[in-house]
Coordinates of C-alpha atoms in Angstrom, one line a residue:
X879 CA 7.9 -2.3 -2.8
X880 CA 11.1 -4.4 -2.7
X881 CA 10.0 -8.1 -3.8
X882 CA 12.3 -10.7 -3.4
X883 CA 11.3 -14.0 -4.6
X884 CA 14.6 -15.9 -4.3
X885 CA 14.6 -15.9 -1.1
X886 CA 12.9 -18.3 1.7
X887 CA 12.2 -15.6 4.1
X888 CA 10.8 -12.5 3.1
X889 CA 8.2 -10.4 4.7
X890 CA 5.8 -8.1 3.0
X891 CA 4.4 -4.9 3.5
X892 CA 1.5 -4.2 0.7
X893 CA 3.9 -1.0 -0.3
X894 CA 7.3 -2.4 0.6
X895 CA 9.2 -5.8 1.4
X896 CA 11.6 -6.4 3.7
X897 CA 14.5 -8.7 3.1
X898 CA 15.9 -10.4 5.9
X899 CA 18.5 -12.0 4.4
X900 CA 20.6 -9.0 1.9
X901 CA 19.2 -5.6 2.4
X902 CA 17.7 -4.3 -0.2
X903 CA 17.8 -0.3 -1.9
X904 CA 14.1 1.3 -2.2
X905 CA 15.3 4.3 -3.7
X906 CA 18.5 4.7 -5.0
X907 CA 17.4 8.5 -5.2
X908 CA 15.5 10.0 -2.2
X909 CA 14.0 12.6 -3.9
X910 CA 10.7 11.2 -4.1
X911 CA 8.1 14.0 -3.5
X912 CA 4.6 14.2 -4.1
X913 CA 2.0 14.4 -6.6
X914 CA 0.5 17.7 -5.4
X915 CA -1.5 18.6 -8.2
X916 CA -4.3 20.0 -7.1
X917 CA -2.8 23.9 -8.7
X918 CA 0.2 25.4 -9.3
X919 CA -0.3 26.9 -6.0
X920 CA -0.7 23.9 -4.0
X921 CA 1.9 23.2 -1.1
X922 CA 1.9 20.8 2.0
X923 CA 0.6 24.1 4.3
X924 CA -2.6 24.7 1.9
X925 CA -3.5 21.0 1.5
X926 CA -3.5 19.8 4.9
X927 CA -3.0 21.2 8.6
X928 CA -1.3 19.0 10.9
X929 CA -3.3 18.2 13.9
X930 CA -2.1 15.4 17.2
X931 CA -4.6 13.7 19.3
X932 CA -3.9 12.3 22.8
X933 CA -4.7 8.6 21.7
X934 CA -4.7 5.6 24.7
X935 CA -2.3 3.3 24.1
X936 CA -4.4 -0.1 24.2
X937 CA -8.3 -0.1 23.9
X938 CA -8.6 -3.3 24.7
X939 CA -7.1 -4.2 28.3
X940 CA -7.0 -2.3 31.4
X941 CA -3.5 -3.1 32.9
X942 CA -1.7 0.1 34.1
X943 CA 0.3 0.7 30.9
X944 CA -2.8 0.2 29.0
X945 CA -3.7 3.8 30.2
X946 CA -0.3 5.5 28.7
X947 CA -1.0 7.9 26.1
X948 CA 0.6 8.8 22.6
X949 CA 0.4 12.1 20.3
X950 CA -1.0 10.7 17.5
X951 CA -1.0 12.9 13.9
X952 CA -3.2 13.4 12.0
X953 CA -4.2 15.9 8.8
X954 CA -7.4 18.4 8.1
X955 CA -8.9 20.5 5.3
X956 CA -11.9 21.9 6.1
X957 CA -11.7 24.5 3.3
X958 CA -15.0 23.1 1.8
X959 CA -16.8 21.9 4.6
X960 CA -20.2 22.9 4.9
X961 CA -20.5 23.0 8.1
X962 CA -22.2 21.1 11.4
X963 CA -25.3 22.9 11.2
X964 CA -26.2 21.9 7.5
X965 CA -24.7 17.8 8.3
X966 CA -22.0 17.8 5.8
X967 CA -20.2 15.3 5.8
X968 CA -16.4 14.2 7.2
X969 CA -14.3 12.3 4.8
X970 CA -11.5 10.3 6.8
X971 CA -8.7 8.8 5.4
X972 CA -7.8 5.6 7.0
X973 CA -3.8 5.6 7.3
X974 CA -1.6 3.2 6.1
X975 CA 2.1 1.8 7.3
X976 CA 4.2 4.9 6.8
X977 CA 4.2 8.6 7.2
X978 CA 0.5 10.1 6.6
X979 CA 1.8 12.9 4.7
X980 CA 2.9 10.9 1.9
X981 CA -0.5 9.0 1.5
X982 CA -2.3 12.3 2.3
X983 CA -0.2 13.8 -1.0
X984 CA -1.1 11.1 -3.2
X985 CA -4.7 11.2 -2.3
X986 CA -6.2 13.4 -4.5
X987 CA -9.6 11.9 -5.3
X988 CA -10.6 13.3 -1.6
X989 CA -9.5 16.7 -2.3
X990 CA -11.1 17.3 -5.4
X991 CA -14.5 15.6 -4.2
X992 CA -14.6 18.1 -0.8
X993 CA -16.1 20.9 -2.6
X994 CA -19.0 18.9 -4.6
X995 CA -19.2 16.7 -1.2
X996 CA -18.8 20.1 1.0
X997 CA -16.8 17.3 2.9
X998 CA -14.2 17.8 5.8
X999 CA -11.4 15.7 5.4
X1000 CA -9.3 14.1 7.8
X1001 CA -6.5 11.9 7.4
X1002 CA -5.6 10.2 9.9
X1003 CA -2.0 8.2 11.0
X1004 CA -1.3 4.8 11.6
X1005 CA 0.2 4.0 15.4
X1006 CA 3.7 3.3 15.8
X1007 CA 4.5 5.0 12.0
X1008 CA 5.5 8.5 10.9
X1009 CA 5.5 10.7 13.9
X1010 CA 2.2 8.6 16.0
X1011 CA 5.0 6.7 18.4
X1012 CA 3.9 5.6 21.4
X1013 CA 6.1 5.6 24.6
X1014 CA 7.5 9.0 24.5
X1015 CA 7.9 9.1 20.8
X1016 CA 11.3 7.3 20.9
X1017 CA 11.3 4.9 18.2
X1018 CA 14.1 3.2 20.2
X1019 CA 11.9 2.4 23.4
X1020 CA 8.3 2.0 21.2
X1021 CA 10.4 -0.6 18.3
X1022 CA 12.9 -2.4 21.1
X1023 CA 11.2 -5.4 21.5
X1024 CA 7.3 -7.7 21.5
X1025 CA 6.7 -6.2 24.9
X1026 CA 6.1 -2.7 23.2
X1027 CA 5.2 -3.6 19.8
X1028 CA 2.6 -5.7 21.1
X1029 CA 0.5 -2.2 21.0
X1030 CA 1.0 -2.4 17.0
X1031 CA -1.8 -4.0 15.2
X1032 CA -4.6 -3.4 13.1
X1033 CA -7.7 -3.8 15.7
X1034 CA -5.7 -1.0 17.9
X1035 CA -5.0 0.9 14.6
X1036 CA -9.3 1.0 14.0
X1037 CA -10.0 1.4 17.5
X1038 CA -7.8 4.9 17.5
X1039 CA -9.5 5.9 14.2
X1040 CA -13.0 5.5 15.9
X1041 CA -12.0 7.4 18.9
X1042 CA -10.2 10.0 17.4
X1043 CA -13.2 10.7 14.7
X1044 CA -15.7 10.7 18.1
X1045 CA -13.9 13.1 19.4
X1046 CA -13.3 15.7 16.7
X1047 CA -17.3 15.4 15.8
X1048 CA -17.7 16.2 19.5
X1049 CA -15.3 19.5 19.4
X1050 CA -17.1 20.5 15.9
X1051 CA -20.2 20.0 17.8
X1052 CA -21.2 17.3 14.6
X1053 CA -22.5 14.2 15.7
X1054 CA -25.1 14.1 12.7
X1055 CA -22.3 14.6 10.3
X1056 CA -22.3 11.5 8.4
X1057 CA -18.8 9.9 7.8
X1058 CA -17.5 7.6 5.1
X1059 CA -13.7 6.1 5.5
X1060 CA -11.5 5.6 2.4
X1061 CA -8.1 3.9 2.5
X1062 CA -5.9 2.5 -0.1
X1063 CA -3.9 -0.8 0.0
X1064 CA -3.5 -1.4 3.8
X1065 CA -5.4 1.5 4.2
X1066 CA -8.2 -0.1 1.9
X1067 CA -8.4 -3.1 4.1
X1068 CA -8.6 -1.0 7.5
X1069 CA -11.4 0.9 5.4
X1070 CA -13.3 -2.0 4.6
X1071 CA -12.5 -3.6 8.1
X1072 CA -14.0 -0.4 9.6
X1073 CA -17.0 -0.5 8.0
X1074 CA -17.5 -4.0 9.1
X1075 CA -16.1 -3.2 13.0
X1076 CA -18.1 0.3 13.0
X1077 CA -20.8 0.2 11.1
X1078 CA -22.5 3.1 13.5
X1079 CA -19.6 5.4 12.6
X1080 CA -18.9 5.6 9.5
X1081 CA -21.7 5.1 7.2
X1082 CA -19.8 3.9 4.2
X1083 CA -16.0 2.9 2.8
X1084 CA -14.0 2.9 -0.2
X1085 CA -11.7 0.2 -0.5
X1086 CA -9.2 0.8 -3.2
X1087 CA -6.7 -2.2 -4.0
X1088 CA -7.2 -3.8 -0.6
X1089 CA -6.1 -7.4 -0.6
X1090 CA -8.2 -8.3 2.4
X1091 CA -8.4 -12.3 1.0
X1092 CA -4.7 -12.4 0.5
X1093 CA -4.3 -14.6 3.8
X1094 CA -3.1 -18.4 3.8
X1095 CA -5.7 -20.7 2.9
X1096 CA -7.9 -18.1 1.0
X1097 CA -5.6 -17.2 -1.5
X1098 CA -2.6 -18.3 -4.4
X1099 CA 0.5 -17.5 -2.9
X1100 CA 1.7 -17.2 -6.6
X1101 CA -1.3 -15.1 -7.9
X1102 CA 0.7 -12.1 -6.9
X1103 CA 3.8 -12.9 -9.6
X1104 CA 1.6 -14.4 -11.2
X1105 CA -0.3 -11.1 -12.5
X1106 CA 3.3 -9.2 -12.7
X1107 CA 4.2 -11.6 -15.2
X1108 CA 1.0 -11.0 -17.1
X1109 CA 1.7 -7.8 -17.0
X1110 CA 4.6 -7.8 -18.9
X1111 CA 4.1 -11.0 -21.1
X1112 CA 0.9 -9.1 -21.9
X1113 CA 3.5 -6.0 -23.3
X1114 CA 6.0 -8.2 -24.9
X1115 CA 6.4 -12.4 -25.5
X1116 CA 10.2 -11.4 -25.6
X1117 CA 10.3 -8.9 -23.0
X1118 CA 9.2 -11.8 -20.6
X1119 CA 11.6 -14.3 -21.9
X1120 CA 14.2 -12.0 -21.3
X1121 CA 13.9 -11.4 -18.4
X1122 CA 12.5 -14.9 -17.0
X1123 CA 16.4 -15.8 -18.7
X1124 CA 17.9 -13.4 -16.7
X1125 CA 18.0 -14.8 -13.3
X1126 CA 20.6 -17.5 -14.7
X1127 CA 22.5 -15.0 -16.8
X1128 CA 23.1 -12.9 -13.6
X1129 CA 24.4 -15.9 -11.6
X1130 CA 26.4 -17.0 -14.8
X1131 CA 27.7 -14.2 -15.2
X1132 CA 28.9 -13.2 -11.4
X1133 CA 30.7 -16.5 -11.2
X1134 CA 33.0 -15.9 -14.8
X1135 CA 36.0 -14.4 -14.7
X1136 CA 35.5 -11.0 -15.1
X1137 CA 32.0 -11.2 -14.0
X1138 CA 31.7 -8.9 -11.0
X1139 CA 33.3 -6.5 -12.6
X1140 CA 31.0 -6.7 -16.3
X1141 CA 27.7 -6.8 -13.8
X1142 CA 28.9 -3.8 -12.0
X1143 CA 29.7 -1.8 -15.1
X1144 CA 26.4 -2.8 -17.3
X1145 CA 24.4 -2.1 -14.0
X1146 CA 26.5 1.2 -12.9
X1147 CA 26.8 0.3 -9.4
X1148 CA 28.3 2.2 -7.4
X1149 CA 30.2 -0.6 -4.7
X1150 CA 32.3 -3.5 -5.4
X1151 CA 30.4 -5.2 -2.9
X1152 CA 27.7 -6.9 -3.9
X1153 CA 26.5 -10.8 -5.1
X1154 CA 24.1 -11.7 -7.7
X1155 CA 21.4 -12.0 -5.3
X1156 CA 21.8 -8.1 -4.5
X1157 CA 21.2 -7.4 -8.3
X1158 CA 18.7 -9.6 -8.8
X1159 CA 16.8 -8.3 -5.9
X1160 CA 17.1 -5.1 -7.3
X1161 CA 15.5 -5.6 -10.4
X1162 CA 12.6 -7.9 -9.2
X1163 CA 12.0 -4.6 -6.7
X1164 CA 12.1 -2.4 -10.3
X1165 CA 9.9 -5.2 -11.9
X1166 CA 7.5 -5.4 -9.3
X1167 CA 7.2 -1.8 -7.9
X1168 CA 6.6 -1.1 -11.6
X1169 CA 3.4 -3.3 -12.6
X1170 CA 1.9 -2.4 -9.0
X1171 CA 1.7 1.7 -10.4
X1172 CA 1.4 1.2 -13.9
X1173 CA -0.8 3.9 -14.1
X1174 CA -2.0 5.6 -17.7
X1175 CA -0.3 8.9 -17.0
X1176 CA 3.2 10.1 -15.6
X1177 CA 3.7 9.6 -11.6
X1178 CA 5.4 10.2 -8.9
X1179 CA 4.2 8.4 -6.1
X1180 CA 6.8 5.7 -5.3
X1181 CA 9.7 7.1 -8.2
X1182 CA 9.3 9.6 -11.3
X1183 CA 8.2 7.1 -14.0
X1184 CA 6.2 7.6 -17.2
X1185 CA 2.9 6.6 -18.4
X1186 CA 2.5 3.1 -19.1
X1187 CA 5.9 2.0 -17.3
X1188 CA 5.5 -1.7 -18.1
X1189 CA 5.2 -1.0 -21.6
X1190 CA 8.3 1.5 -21.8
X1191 CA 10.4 -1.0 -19.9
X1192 CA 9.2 -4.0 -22.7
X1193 CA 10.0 -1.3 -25.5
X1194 CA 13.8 -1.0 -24.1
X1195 CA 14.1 -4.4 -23.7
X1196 CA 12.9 -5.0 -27.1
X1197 CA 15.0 -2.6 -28.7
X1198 CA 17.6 -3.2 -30.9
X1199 CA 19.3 0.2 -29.8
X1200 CA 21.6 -1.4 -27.3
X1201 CA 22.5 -4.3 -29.8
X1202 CA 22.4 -7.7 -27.9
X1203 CA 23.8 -7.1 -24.2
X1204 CA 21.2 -8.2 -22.6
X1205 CA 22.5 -6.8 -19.3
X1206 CA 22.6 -3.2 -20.5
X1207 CA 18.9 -3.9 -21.8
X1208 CA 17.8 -5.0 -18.3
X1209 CA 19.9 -1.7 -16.8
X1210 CA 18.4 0.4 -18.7
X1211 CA 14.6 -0.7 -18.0
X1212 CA 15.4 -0.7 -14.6
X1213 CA 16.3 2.9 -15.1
X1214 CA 12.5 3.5 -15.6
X1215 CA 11.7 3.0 -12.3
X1216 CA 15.3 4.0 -10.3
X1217 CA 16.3 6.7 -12.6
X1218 CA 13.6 8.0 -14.9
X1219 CA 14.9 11.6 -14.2
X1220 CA 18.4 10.8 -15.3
X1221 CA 19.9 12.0 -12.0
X1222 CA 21.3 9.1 -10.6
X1223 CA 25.3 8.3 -11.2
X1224 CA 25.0 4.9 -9.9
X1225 CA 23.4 2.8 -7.8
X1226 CA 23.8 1.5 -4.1
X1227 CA 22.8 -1.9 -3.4
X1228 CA 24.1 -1.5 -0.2
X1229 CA 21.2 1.4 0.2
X1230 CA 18.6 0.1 2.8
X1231 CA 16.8 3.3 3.5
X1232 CA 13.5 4.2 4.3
X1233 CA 12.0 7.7 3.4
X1234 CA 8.3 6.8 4.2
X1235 CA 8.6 5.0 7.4
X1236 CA 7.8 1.9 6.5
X1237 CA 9.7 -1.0 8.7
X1238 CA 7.4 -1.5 11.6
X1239 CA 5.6 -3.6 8.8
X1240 CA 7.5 -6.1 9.4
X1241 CA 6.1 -6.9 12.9
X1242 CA 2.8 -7.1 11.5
X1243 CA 3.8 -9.6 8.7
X1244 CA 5.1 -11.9 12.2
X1245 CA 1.8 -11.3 13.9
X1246 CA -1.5 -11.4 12.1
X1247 CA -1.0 -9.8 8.6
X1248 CA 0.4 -13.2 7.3
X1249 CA 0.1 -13.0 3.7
X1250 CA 1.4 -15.7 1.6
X1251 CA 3.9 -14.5 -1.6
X1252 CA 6.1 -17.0 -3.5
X1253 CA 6.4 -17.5 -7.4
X1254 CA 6.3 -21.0 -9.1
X1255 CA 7.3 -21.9 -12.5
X1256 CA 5.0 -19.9 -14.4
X1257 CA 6.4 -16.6 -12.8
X1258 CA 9.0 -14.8 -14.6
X1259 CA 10.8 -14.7 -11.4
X1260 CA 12.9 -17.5 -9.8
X1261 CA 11.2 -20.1 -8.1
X1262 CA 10.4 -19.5 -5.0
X1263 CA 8.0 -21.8 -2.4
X1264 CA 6.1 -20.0 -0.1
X1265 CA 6.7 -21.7 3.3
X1266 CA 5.1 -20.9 6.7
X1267 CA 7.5 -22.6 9.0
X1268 CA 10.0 -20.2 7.3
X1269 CA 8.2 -17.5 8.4
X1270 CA 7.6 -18.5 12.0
X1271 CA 11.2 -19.3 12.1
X1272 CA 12.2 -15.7 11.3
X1273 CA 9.4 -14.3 13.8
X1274 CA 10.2 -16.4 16.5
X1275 CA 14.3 -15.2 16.0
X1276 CA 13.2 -11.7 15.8
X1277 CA 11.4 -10.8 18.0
X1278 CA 10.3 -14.3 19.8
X1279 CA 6.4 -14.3 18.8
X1280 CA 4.5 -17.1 16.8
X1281 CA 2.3 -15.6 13.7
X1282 CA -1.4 -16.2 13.8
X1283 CA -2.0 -16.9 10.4
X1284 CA -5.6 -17.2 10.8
X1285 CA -6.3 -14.0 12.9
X1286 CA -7.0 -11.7 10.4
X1287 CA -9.9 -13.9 8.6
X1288 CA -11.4 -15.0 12.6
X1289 CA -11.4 -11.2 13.4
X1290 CA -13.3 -9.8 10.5
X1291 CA -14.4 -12.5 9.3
X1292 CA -13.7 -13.5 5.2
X1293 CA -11.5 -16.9 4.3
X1294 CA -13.5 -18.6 1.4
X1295 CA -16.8 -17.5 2.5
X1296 CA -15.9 -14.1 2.4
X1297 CA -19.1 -13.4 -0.3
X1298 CA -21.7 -15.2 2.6
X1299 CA -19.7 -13.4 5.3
X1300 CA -20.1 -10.2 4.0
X1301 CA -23.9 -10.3 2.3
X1302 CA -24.9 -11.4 5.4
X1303 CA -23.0 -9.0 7.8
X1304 CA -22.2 -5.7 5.5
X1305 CA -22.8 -3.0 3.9
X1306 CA -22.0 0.0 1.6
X1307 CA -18.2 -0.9 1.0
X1308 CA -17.1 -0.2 -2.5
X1309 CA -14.1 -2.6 -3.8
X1310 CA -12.1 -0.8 -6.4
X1311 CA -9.3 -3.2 -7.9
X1312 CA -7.0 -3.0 -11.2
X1313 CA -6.1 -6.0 -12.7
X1314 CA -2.8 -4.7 -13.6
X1315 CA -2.0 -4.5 -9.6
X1316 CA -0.3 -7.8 -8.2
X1317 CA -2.5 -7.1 -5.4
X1318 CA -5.7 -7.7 -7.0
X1319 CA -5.5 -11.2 -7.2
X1320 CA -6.3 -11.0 -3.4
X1321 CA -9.2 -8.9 -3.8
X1322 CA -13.0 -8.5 -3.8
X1323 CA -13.7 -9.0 -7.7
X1324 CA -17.4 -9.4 -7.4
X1325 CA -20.4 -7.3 -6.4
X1326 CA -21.8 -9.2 -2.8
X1327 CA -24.6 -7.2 -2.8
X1328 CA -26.2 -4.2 -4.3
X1329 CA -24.4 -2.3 -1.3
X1330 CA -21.7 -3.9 -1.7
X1331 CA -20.1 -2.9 -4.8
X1332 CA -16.5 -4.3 -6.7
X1333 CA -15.7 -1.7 -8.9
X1334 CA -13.0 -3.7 -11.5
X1335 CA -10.6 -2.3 -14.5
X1336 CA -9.2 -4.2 -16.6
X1337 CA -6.4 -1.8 -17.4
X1338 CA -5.8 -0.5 -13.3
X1339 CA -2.8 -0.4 -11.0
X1340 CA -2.6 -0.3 -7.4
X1341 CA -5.6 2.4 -6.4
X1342 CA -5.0 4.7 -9.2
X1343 CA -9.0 5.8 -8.3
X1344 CA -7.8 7.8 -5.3
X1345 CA -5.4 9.7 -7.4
X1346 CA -4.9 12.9 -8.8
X1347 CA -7.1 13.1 -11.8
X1348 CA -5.4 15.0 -15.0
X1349 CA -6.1 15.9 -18.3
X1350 CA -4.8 12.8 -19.6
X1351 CA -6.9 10.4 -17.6
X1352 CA -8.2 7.6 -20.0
X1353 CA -12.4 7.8 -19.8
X1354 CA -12.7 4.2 -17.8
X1355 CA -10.9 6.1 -15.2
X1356 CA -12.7 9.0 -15.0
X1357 CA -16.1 6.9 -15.5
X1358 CA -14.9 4.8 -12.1
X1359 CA -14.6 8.2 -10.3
X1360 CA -17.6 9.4 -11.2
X1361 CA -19.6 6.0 -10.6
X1362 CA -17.5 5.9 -7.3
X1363 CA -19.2 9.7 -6.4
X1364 CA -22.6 8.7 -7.4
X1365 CA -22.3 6.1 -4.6
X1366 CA -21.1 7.7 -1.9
X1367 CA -23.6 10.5 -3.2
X1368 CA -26.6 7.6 -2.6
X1369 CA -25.4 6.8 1.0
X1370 CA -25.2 10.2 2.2
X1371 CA -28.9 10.8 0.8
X1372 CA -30.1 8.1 2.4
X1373 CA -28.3 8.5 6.0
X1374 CA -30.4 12.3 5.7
X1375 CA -33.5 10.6 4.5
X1376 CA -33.3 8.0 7.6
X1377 CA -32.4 10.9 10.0
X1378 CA -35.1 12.8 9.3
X1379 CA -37.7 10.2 9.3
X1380 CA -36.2 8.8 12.6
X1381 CA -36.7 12.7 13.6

C-alpha cells in the first residue's frame, strides 16, 4: 500500500494507493509469492481449483447491455467437505480488489478450519479484477471509460457473490448447506455488508480489519497516520523523531549542491531521475505498508519481511552501526520492507507496476468508497489536509463522474449510528481488528450485540487472524482463532437446530 501524504490528491485502495501526481514503485522486486504453508507439499493446484461462472453484468437494471455476461473466477477445495447430504457447510471467501489467487494464498485460517468444519470453500473474485473482466475480458474496452466502469461497484460485487453461491448450492444439490462469508480488508467490509444485504444466504461473516466507518463524516481522516506513528513512537521516541525530521532533510538535501547525487547513492537508486517527492513517497509507502503487516512472525504477503518489522526498522534507525548519516539509516530500514532478501541492486522510483491487479481501485475511491486519509501535525509524516473538493476535482478529470461520499453509509447503513444501526438490523458478524493496523481506527471496536461480536488485539496488524498459523504464533493469536471457531461453531449449531425444528 503506497501512502502518500504530501500530496493533495491521492486515492486509496485499503491494500494499495494510487498517486496521481508522481508514480509511485510497489515493489521494487516482483517476486512476491505466497504464504502457502499449509505443508511442504502444498502448491497452487492442491490448494484451490480454478472454477469461472457466467455472471450478468448488472443486477440491478434491465437495459439491453444489462444482460451481457462475464466469466467470472473463482477458487474451490472441497477436499474436506462433508458433503450435501450430512449439511456441511460452504465457507466463501468474499474477494477483494486484486487477483483472487493472491488473497486465496494468504488465507490460511479457511484451509486449516475445512477439516474440523468439514467445510467447502470457495473463494470467490471481485468483478472487473484479476481475470473476472467484463466486456470480452479486454481490460482495454471494460477500463476505457465511466460508461463501462459504471458496472464496478460494491453492490454489483455482492450481488454476483449471492448469485454465484445460489447457483453452485443448486449444482451440489445443497440448498440446506449453511454458509458463512469471510473477507479481509475490502473483503472484510463486503463480508460484513453481505451479512447485512443477505442475511438469508449466508448465515454468518467474519470481518477481519474491515474499515467499514472509514467514510467522511464518521471517521478522523488522520486516525490512519495517526496509529502508524504510534506504531513506531511506541518502538522507539528517536526512531520517530528521525524520521518525522526526515521529510525536511530530504528536501534539504535534493536542493544542495551535490544533493541528487548524495540522495541517489545513500538510497541506491537506480535512475537519475527522480525529485524528493519520489523518495519521500517511497519511504512513507515502506513506513506505512510496514505497520499495516506488522505481524509477530516472518511474512510474505505484500514483501519478505521479518517478525516484528516495525520494531527491526526502529532498531536500524537506532543503531549506532551506520554512524550518523541519517540517510543511510532511513535506506537501510526501508530495506526491511523493499529488500529484506538482499536481492535488490537498486531501486526504481520510476517502477509503477502492479503484480496483484490492483488499479481499478481507483474508480471506486471516485465513486462511493470515499475514504478520507490526510496526516496533521501529530503524524510523523508531512502535513497533509485531507480535502474533498480535491478529490472531486481529480474524479471529475479522470473519468468525468462526481463521488458520492455518502453512499456507502445510505446503502448499508452505519455513519455515527453504526452501533443502533446494526443492533437493530444485524446479526452474527464477528469484527476482528489489530490496533497495530492503520486501518483499525476505522473499525468496529465494540461488541453491538451478543451476535455481534468485535474481536480486538492490542498487538494485531491488518487481519493477521485469517493467516497462516505457525509454530511461532504468540498465544493471543491463537486464543482469537480459536474464540473465532467456537463462534462460527455456535451459528452453524443453531442454523441445524432451527432447521430441524422448522422440519
Amino acid at each position: 500500500m503506497a501512502i502518500d501524504f504530501q500530496f493533495s490528491i491521492v486515492l486509496f485502495s485499503l491494500l494499495f494507493t494510487l498517486v496521481h501526481t508522481t508514480p509511485l514503485p510497489r515493489f521494487p522486486s516482483s517476486r512476491v509469492h505466497p504464504e502457502l504453508q499449509l505443508s511442504s507439499a502444498s502448491s497452487e493446484k492442491t490448494l484451490y481449483k480454478t472454477k469461472f461462472f457466467t455472471q450478468i453484468l448488472d443486477h440491478f437494471n434491465f437495459n439491453p447491455q444489462s444482460y451481457q455476461t462475464f466469466q467470472q473466477r473463482y477458487l474451490i477445495n472441497n477436499t474436506y467437505w462433508g458433503g450435501a447430504q450430512k449439511k456441511a457447510p460452504i465457507f466463501v471467501y468474499t474477494g477483494n480488489e486484486g487477483n483472487i489467487e493472491w488473497f486465496t494464498q494468504n488465507t490460511g485460517f479457511m484451509f486449516e478450519k475445512a477439516p474440523h468444519f468439514k467445510a467447502f470453500l470457495v473463494f470467490i473474485e471481485h468483478r472487473f479484477y484479476g481475470k473476472s473482466i467484463p466486456f470480452g475480458g479486454s481490460k482495454k474496452v471494460a477500463y476505457a471509460n465511466s460508461s463501462t466502469l459504471g458496472y464496478l461497484s460494491s453492490t454489483q460485487a455482492l450481488a454476483d457473490y449471492v448469485t454465484l453461491i445460489n447457483d453452485l448450492k443448486k449444482n451440489l444439490s445443497a440448498s440446506d448447506s449453511p454458509v458463512v462469508v469471510f473477507g479481509g480488508s475490502y473483503g472484510g467490509m463486503l463480508a460484513a455488508w453481505f451479512r447485512l444485504k443477505y442475511p438469508h444466504v449466508a448465515i454468518g461473516a467474519l470481518a477481519s480489519s474491515a474499515p467499514i466507518r472509514h467514510f467522511m463524516g464518521v471517521t478522523s481522516p488522520y486516525v490512519f497516520a495517526n496509529i502508524i506513528t504510534q506504531d513506531f513512537r511506541s518502538e522507539s521516541e528517536n526512531c520517530y523523531k528521525v524520521i518525522k525530521g526526515s521529510w525536511k532533510l530530504i528536501e534539504d538535501t535534493f536542493f544542495k549542491h551535490g544533493g541528487p547525487e548524495q540522495l541517489q547513492k545513500s538510497f541506491r537508486l537506480c535512475n537519475k531521475d527522480f525529485g524528493p517527492g519520489s523518495v519521500e513517497g517511497w519511504l512513507q509507502s515502506a513506513w506505512t505498508y510496514t505497520a499495516m503487516t506488522d505481524y509477530p512472525t516472518p511474512s510474505n504477503f505484500l514483501s519478505p519481511m521479518p517478525a516484528y518489522p516495525v520494531r527491526k526498522m526502529c532498531e536500524v534507525i537506532d543503531s549506532s552501526v551506520k554512524g550518523n548519516n541519517t540517510l543511510d539509516k532511513l535506506h537501510a530500514a526501508a530495506s526491511i520492507y523493499y529488500n529484506y532478501t538482499g536481492s535488490v541492486k537498486c531501486f526504481d522510483l520510476n517502477d509503477n507496476s502492479d503484480p496483484h491487479g490492483l488499479q481499478e481501485w481507483q474508480w471506486q475511491a471516485c465513486t462511493e468508497m470515499i475514504m478520507p486519509l490526510g496526516a496533521n501535525n501529530e503524524s510523523m509524516f508531512p502535513e497533509s489536509k485531507w480535502d474533498y473538493e480535491d478529490r472531486s476535482s481529480y474524479c471529475q478529470y479522470a473519468y468525468n463522474v462526481t463521488p458520492r461520499p455518502h453512499w456507502i453509509t445510505t446503502e448499508f447503513g452505519g455513519g455515527h449510528d453504526i452501533e443502533r444501526t446494526l443492533r437493530r438490523s444485524a446479526s452474527n458478524i464477528i469484527f476482528f481488528n489489530g490496533l497495530r493496523d492503520p486501518w483499525s481506527g476505522g473499525g468496529v471496536l465494540k461488541s453491538i450485540s451478543k451476535s455481534i461480536v468485535a474481536i480486538v488485539a492490542k498487538e494485531g496488524a491488518h487481519h493477521v487472524d485469517l493467516r497462516f498459523s505457525t509454530k511461532k504464533d504468540p498465544k493471543w493469536l491463537k486464543d482469537i482463532r480459536k474464540h473465532e471457531v467456537n463462534i462460527i461453531a455456535s451459528w452453524i449449531k443453531q442454523y441445524h437446530e432451527d432447521l430441524k425444528s422448522n422440519n
